[in-house]
Coordinates of C-alpha atoms in Angstrom, one line a residue:
M23 CA 15.6 26.6 0.2
K24 CA 12.5 27.7 -1.9
D25 CA 14.4 26.3 -4.9
D26 CA 15.2 23.1 -3.0
E27 CA 11.5 22.6 -2.3
R28 CA 10.6 23.5 -5.9
F29 CA 13.1 20.9 -7.3
M30 CA 12.0 18.3 -4.8
A31 CA 8.4 18.8 -6.0
E32 CA 9.6 17.9 -9.5
A33 CA 11.4 14.7 -8.0
L34 CA 8.1 13.7 -6.3
A35 CA 6.2 14.0 -9.4
E36 CA 8.7 11.8 -11.2
A37 CA 8.3 9.2 -8.1
R38 CA 4.5 9.2 -8.4
Q39 CA 5.0 7.6 -12.0
G40 CA 6.3 4.5 -10.2
V41 CA 3.5 4.1 -7.6
G42 CA 2.1 0.6 -7.7
R43 CA 4.9 -0.7 -10.0
T44 CA 8.1 -1.0 -7.7
S45 CA 7.1 -3.3 -4.8
P46 CA 9.0 -4.7 -2.7
N47 CA 11.1 -1.4 -3.6
P48 CA 9.9 2.1 -2.8
A49 CA 8.6 4.5 -5.4
V50 CA 11.6 6.9 -6.0
G51 CA 12.0 10.1 -8.2
A52 CA 15.1 12.0 -8.9
I53 CA 15.9 15.3 -10.7
L54 CA 19.3 16.7 -11.9
V55 CA 19.9 20.4 -11.8
K56 CA 22.5 22.5 -13.1
D57 CA 22.7 26.4 -13.3
G58 CA 19.0 26.4 -12.0
R59 CA 17.9 24.1 -14.9
I60 CA 16.5 20.8 -15.0
V61 CA 19.0 18.7 -17.1
G62 CA 18.0 15.0 -16.1
R63 CA 14.9 13.2 -14.9
G64 CA 14.4 9.7 -13.6
F65 CA 12.1 7.4 -11.6
H66 CA 12.3 3.8 -10.4
R67 CA 10.2 1.8 -12.7
S68 CA 10.1 -1.6 -11.3
A69 CA 12.3 -3.9 -8.9
G70 CA 15.5 -4.9 -10.6
A71 CA 15.5 -1.9 -12.9
P72 CA 17.8 1.2 -12.6
H73 CA 17.3 3.4 -9.4
A74 CA 15.9 6.8 -10.0
E75 CA 19.3 8.6 -9.3
V76 CA 20.9 6.5 -12.0
E77 CA 17.9 7.2 -14.5
A78 CA 18.3 10.8 -13.8
I79 CA 22.1 10.9 -14.4
V80 CA 21.8 8.9 -17.6
H81 CA 19.1 11.3 -18.8
G82 CA 21.4 14.1 -18.2
A83 CA 23.7 12.8 -20.8
G84 CA 27.0 14.1 -19.1
K85 CA 25.7 17.1 -17.6
A86 CA 25.9 15.7 -14.0
R87 CA 29.5 16.9 -13.2
G88 CA 29.1 19.9 -10.8
A89 CA 25.3 19.6 -10.8
T90 CA 22.7 19.0 -7.8
L91 CA 20.7 15.8 -7.6
Y92 CA 17.5 15.9 -5.9
T93 CA 16.2 12.5 -4.8
T94 CA 13.0 11.4 -2.8
L95 CA 14.9 9.0 -1.0
E96 CA 18.3 8.4 0.5
P97 CA 20.6 6.9 -2.2
C98 CA 21.6 3.3 -1.5
N99 CA 25.0 2.4 -0.6
H100 CA 25.0 -1.5 -1.1
Q101 CA 24.9 -4.0 -3.8
G102 CA 21.6 -5.4 -4.4
R103 CA 19.9 -6.3 -7.6
T104 CA 21.5 -3.1 -8.9
P105 CA 24.7 -1.4 -8.1
P106 CA 25.0 1.2 -5.3
C107 CA 23.6 4.5 -6.3
T108 CA 26.4 6.3 -4.6
E109 CA 29.0 5.0 -6.9
A110 CA 27.0 6.4 -9.8
I111 CA 26.7 9.7 -8.1
L112 CA 30.4 9.8 -7.3
A113 CA 31.4 8.6 -10.7
A114 CA 29.2 11.2 -12.5
G115 CA 30.8 14.2 -10.5
V116 CA 27.6 15.3 -8.9
R117 CA 28.4 18.2 -6.5
R118 CA 25.4 18.3 -4.1
V119 CA 22.6 15.8 -3.2
V120 CA 19.4 16.7 -1.7
V121 CA 17.2 14.2 0.0
G122 CA 13.6 14.0 0.9
S123 CA 13.4 10.8 3.0
G124 CA 15.9 9.0 5.0
D125 CA 15.9 5.2 4.3
P126 CA 15.2 3.0 7.4
N127 CA 16.5 -0.1 5.6
P128 CA 19.3 -1.6 7.9
A129 CA 21.4 -2.1 4.6
V130 CA 21.3 1.9 4.1
V131 CA 20.3 3.7 7.2
G132 CA 22.2 6.8 6.8
G133 CA 25.2 5.0 5.0
G134 CA 24.5 6.5 1.7
L135 CA 24.7 10.1 2.9
R136 CA 27.8 9.4 5.0
R137 CA 29.6 7.9 2.0
L138 CA 28.8 11.0 -0.1
R139 CA 30.0 13.5 2.6
A140 CA 33.1 11.5 3.2
R141 CA 34.0 11.9 -0.6
G142 CA 33.3 15.7 -0.6
V143 CA 29.8 15.7 -1.9
Q144 CA 27.4 18.4 -0.2
V145 CA 24.5 16.9 1.5
A146 CA 21.2 18.3 2.5
R147 CA 18.2 16.2 3.7
G148 CA 14.6 16.6 4.9
V149 CA 13.4 18.7 2.1
L150 CA 9.6 18.2 1.8
Q151 CA 10.0 15.1 3.9
A152 CA 6.4 14.9 4.9
E153 CA 5.4 14.7 1.4
T154 CA 8.1 12.2 0.5
D155 CA 7.4 10.0 3.6
H156 CA 3.7 10.1 2.7
L157 CA 4.3 8.8 -0.7
N158 CA 6.1 5.8 0.6
R159 CA 4.2 5.3 3.7
A160 CA 3.5 1.8 3.2
W161 CA 7.1 0.7 2.2
L162 CA 8.5 2.8 5.3
F163 CA 6.0 0.9 7.7
Y164 CA 6.9 -2.5 6.2
V165 CA 10.8 -1.8 6.6
T166 CA 10.5 -0.5 9.9
H167 CA 7.9 -3.0 11.5
Q168 CA 8.1 -6.0 9.1
Q169 CA 4.4 -6.2 8.7
P170 CA 2.2 -5.0 5.9
Y171 CA 0.7 -1.7 5.7
V172 CA -3.0 -2.3 5.8
T173 CA -5.7 -0.3 4.3
L174 CA -9.4 -1.0 4.9
K175 CA -11.7 0.1 2.0
V176 CA -15.4 0.3 2.5
A177 CA -18.4 1.5 0.1
L178 CA -21.4 2.3 2.3
S179 CA -24.6 4.2 2.2
A180 CA -24.9 7.5 4.2
D181 CA -26.8 5.5 7.1
G182 CA -23.6 3.3 7.4
K183 CA -24.8 0.3 5.5
L184 CA -22.7 -2.1 3.5
A185 CA -25.5 -4.0 1.5
A186 CA -29.3 -3.8 1.1
A187 CA -31.6 -6.2 3.1
D188 CA -31.4 -8.8 0.3
G189 CA -27.5 -8.8 0.5
S190 CA -27.2 -6.8 -2.8
S191 CA -24.3 -4.2 -2.7
R192 CA -23.8 -3.2 -6.4
W193 CA -23.5 -0.4 -6.9
I194 CA -23.5 1.5 -3.8
S195 CA -20.7 3.8 -4.7
S196 CA -20.6 6.0 -8.0
P197 CA -18.4 5.2 -11.2
Q198 CA -16.0 7.8 -10.0
S199 CA -15.5 6.1 -6.7
R200 CA -15.1 2.7 -8.3
V201 CA -12.3 4.1 -10.5
R202 CA -10.5 5.3 -7.4
A203 CA -11.1 2.0 -5.7
H204 CA -9.4 0.2 -8.7
A205 CA -6.5 2.8 -8.3
L206 CA -6.2 1.6 -4.7
R207 CA -6.1 -2.2 -5.9
A208 CA -3.4 -1.1 -8.6
E209 CA -1.2 0.4 -5.5
A210 CA -1.5 -2.6 -3.3
D211 CA 0.6 -5.9 -3.3
A212 CA -2.5 -8.2 -2.2
V213 CA -6.2 -7.5 -1.9
L214 CA -8.0 -9.5 0.9
V215 CA -11.5 -10.5 1.2
G216 CA -13.4 -12.9 3.3
A217 CA -15.4 -16.2 2.3
G218 CA -18.7 -14.2 2.5
T219 CA -17.7 -11.7 0.2
V220 CA -16.7 -14.2 -2.2
K221 CA -19.9 -16.2 -1.9
H222 CA -22.3 -13.1 -2.5
D223 CA -20.4 -11.0 -5.0
D224 CA -18.0 -13.3 -6.8
P225 CA -15.5 -10.4 -7.2
R226 CA -12.6 -10.6 -9.7
L227 CA -10.3 -8.5 -7.3
T228 CA -8.3 -6.9 -10.4
A229 CA -7.1 -3.5 -11.0
R230 CA -8.9 -2.8 -14.0
M231 CA -6.7 0.2 -15.1
K232 CA -4.5 0.5 -18.2
G233 CA -1.2 -0.6 -17.5
A234 CA -1.9 -1.5 -13.9
R235 CA -0.5 -4.8 -12.4
S236 CA -3.3 -6.8 -10.4
P237 CA -2.6 -7.5 -6.9
L238 CA -2.4 -10.9 -5.3
R239 CA -5.9 -12.2 -4.5
V240 CA -6.1 -13.4 -0.8
V241 CA -9.3 -15.1 0.5
L242 CA -9.5 -15.4 4.3
D243 CA -11.7 -18.6 4.6
G244 CA -11.1 -20.4 7.9
R245 CA -13.6 -23.3 7.0
A246 CA -12.3 -23.6 3.5
S247 CA -15.8 -23.4 2.0
T248 CA -15.1 -21.0 -1.1
S249 CA -16.4 -22.5 -4.2
P250 CA -13.5 -23.7 -6.6
R251 CA -15.3 -22.0 -9.4
T252 CA -15.1 -18.4 -8.0
R253 CA -13.0 -15.9 -9.6
A254 CA -11.2 -14.9 -6.5
L255 CA -9.3 -18.2 -6.6
R256 CA -7.9 -17.8 -10.1
P257 CA -4.0 -17.4 -9.8
P258 CA -2.4 -15.5 -8.5
A259 CA -4.4 -16.2 -5.6
L260 CA -3.8 -17.4 -2.0
L261 CA -6.4 -19.3 0.3
L262 CA -5.7 -18.7 4.1
T263 CA -7.5 -21.2 6.2
T264 CA -7.0 -23.0 9.5
R265 CA -5.0 -25.8 10.5
G266 CA -6.8 -29.2 10.0
R267 CA -8.2 -28.2 6.7
P268 CA -6.8 -29.9 3.4
A269 CA -3.4 -28.6 2.2
R270 CA -4.7 -28.8 -1.3
Y271 CA -8.0 -27.5 -2.7
P272 CA -10.2 -29.8 -4.6
G273 CA -11.1 -28.5 -7.9
V274 CA -8.5 -26.0 -8.0
P275 CA -5.2 -27.6 -8.9
G276 CA -2.1 -25.7 -7.8
L277 CA -3.9 -23.2 -5.7
D278 CA -1.7 -21.8 -3.0
V279 CA -3.1 -22.7 0.4
E280 CA -1.8 -21.8 3.7
R281 CA -3.2 -23.3 6.9
L282 CA -2.9 -21.1 10.0
P283 CA -3.8 -21.1 13.5
S284 CA -7.4 -20.2 14.5
R285 CA -8.2 -16.9 16.3
R286 CA -8.2 -17.6 20.1
G287 CA -11.9 -18.5 21.1
H288 CA -13.1 -18.5 17.6
P289 CA -12.5 -21.9 16.0
G290 CA -12.6 -21.9 12.2
Q291 CA -11.6 -18.1 12.0
V292 CA -8.1 -17.4 10.8
D293 CA -5.9 -15.5 13.2
L294 CA -5.1 -12.1 11.7
D295 CA -1.6 -11.8 13.3
A296 CA -0.7 -15.2 11.7
A297 CA -2.1 -14.1 8.4
L298 CA -0.2 -10.7 8.4
H299 CA 3.1 -12.4 9.6
L300 CA 2.7 -14.8 6.6
L301 CA 2.0 -12.1 4.1
A302 CA 5.0 -10.1 5.4
G303 CA 7.2 -13.0 4.8
R304 CA 6.1 -13.3 1.2
G305 CA 7.0 -9.7 0.6
V306 CA 3.6 -8.3 0.8
V307 CA 4.3 -4.4 1.7
S308 CA 0.7 -3.2 1.1
L309 CA -2.5 -4.8 1.9
L310 CA -5.9 -3.8 0.9
V311 CA -8.9 -5.3 2.8
E312 CA -12.2 -4.9 1.0
G313 CA -14.5 -6.8 3.3
G314 CA -16.9 -8.1 4.0
A315 CA -18.3 -6.7 7.3
D316 CA -17.1 -9.6 9.3
V317 CA -13.4 -9.3 8.1
L318 CA -13.5 -5.4 8.4
T319 CA -14.8 -5.8 12.0
Q320 CA -12.0 -8.2 12.9
F321 CA -9.2 -5.8 11.5
L322 CA -10.7 -2.9 13.3
L323 CA -11.1 -4.6 16.7
A324 CA -7.7 -6.2 16.5
D325 CA -6.1 -2.7 15.8
R326 CA -4.5 -4.1 12.6
W327 CA -5.0 -1.3 10.3
N328 CA -3.1 1.8 9.1
S329 CA -5.6 3.6 7.0
L330 CA -9.3 3.5 6.5
V331 CA -10.8 4.6 3.1
L332 CA -14.7 5.1 3.3
F333 CA -16.7 5.9 0.1
V334 CA -20.0 7.4 1.3
A335 CA -22.8 7.3 -1.2
P336 CA -25.7 9.7 -0.9
K337 CA -28.3 6.9 -0.4
L338 CA -30.3 5.5 2.6
L339 CA -30.8 1.8 2.7
G340 CA -32.7 1.5 5.8
A341 CA -32.9 -0.4 9.2
R342 CA -33.0 -4.0 7.7
A343 CA -29.9 -3.3 5.6
R344 CA -26.5 -4.8 6.7
G345 CA -23.9 -2.4 8.6
F346 CA -20.3 -2.5 7.8
F347 CA -19.4 -2.5 11.7
L348 CA -20.9 -5.7 13.4
A349 CA -19.4 -5.5 17.0
D350 CA -21.3 -4.3 19.9
L351 CA -18.7 -2.0 21.8
G352 CA -21.3 -1.4 24.8
P353 CA -23.9 1.0 25.7
S354 CA -22.0 4.3 26.5
I355 CA -20.4 6.8 24.1
G356 CA -17.4 6.1 26.2
D357 CA -17.3 2.7 24.8
A358 CA -16.9 4.1 21.2
L359 CA -13.9 2.9 19.0
E360 CA -11.9 6.1 18.2
L361 CA -10.7 6.1 14.6
G362 CA -9.0 9.5 14.5
A363 CA -9.6 12.4 12.4
F364 CA -10.9 12.1 8.7
R365 CA -9.7 13.9 5.7
V366 CA -12.7 14.5 3.4
E367 CA -12.6 14.7 -0.4
Q368 CA -15.3 14.6 -3.1
S369 CA -15.5 11.6 -5.4
G370 CA -18.3 12.4 -7.9
P371 CA -21.5 12.4 -6.0
D372 CA -19.9 10.4 -3.1
A373 CA -17.8 11.7 -0.2
L374 CA -14.7 10.0 0.3
L375 CA -13.4 9.8 4.1
I376 CA -9.8 8.9 4.8
V377 CA -8.2 8.2 8.1
E378 CA -4.4 7.8 8.2
R379 CA -3.0 6.9 11.5
A380 CA 0.1 6.1 13.5
A381 CA 1.5 2.6 13.4
P382 CA -0.8 -0.1 15.2
R383 CA 0.8 -2.1 17.8
P384 CA 3.6 -4.5 16.5
L385 CA 2.8 -8.1 15.6

């Protein structure tokens, strides 16, 4: 078992090389082991590219017969954009397959392992499953619930402020935290901000990291008031507004505009469930929400978030500064909104607080 865990850790290291590059597919890594030695490695590089298992077998250059294949996700047994991995495993003569996570995809859901067992291949599953599940937590949630995995990202001062009294917010967090924030963008399919953030900050919403793909820019603007000159509307971009607004955006030819229902009791404010349903239908597996305060508050109150990432800077902005949570929940401590336990890390001089939680209520 120790050897299985050691080699699965190697497969996880392979899988991490594909994070942020494979959507709408999961990030998967595989290791081919023979006589206690690694003889092949592979990871899924992008949608449509060979799967990790095939990469490892090819890299093994004929050494797969009688070997053990370690893969972070159950091998597929169906024809998609690439042939079934089970066929490649059987053709190569692999003797044993060790799996981290099961695949909840209805086209797979145990079929890959059943096929291998039926053909005499030894199968073990659940090795380092907590780690392999965590690696693909967004994809697993998307496949299981048909809705995007939502991460709320906030940079704030130690007294819980999002911006100074004059509205300025650059830069609350440290350079190290900004690098980590760009890494979050690089892993996301889409990054969402509200009209207020676009107006005050004119963000580019790109992942400024070498080799990273930039996410789809999504502007939540129920009144369609965003300036056509803003950088957030440069393609690929999507403007989510309310019904009754123009289907085309003046000054931005070809901008993708979707008109959605208004939030009940809040005319001119886009209904979040409708927005998430639309994004899921467009294949957005992971959504990063960067603000501003109104949008973040809406997601928290609607229970439409999976993880919360807070970069807390060692600065105090004072009583007149703008807080990040705008709702009045009531006078008593019993009225507090429970977030869950934080995991705490260091990010330069900042503290990085992370909450990862069980699934919110379904759409």
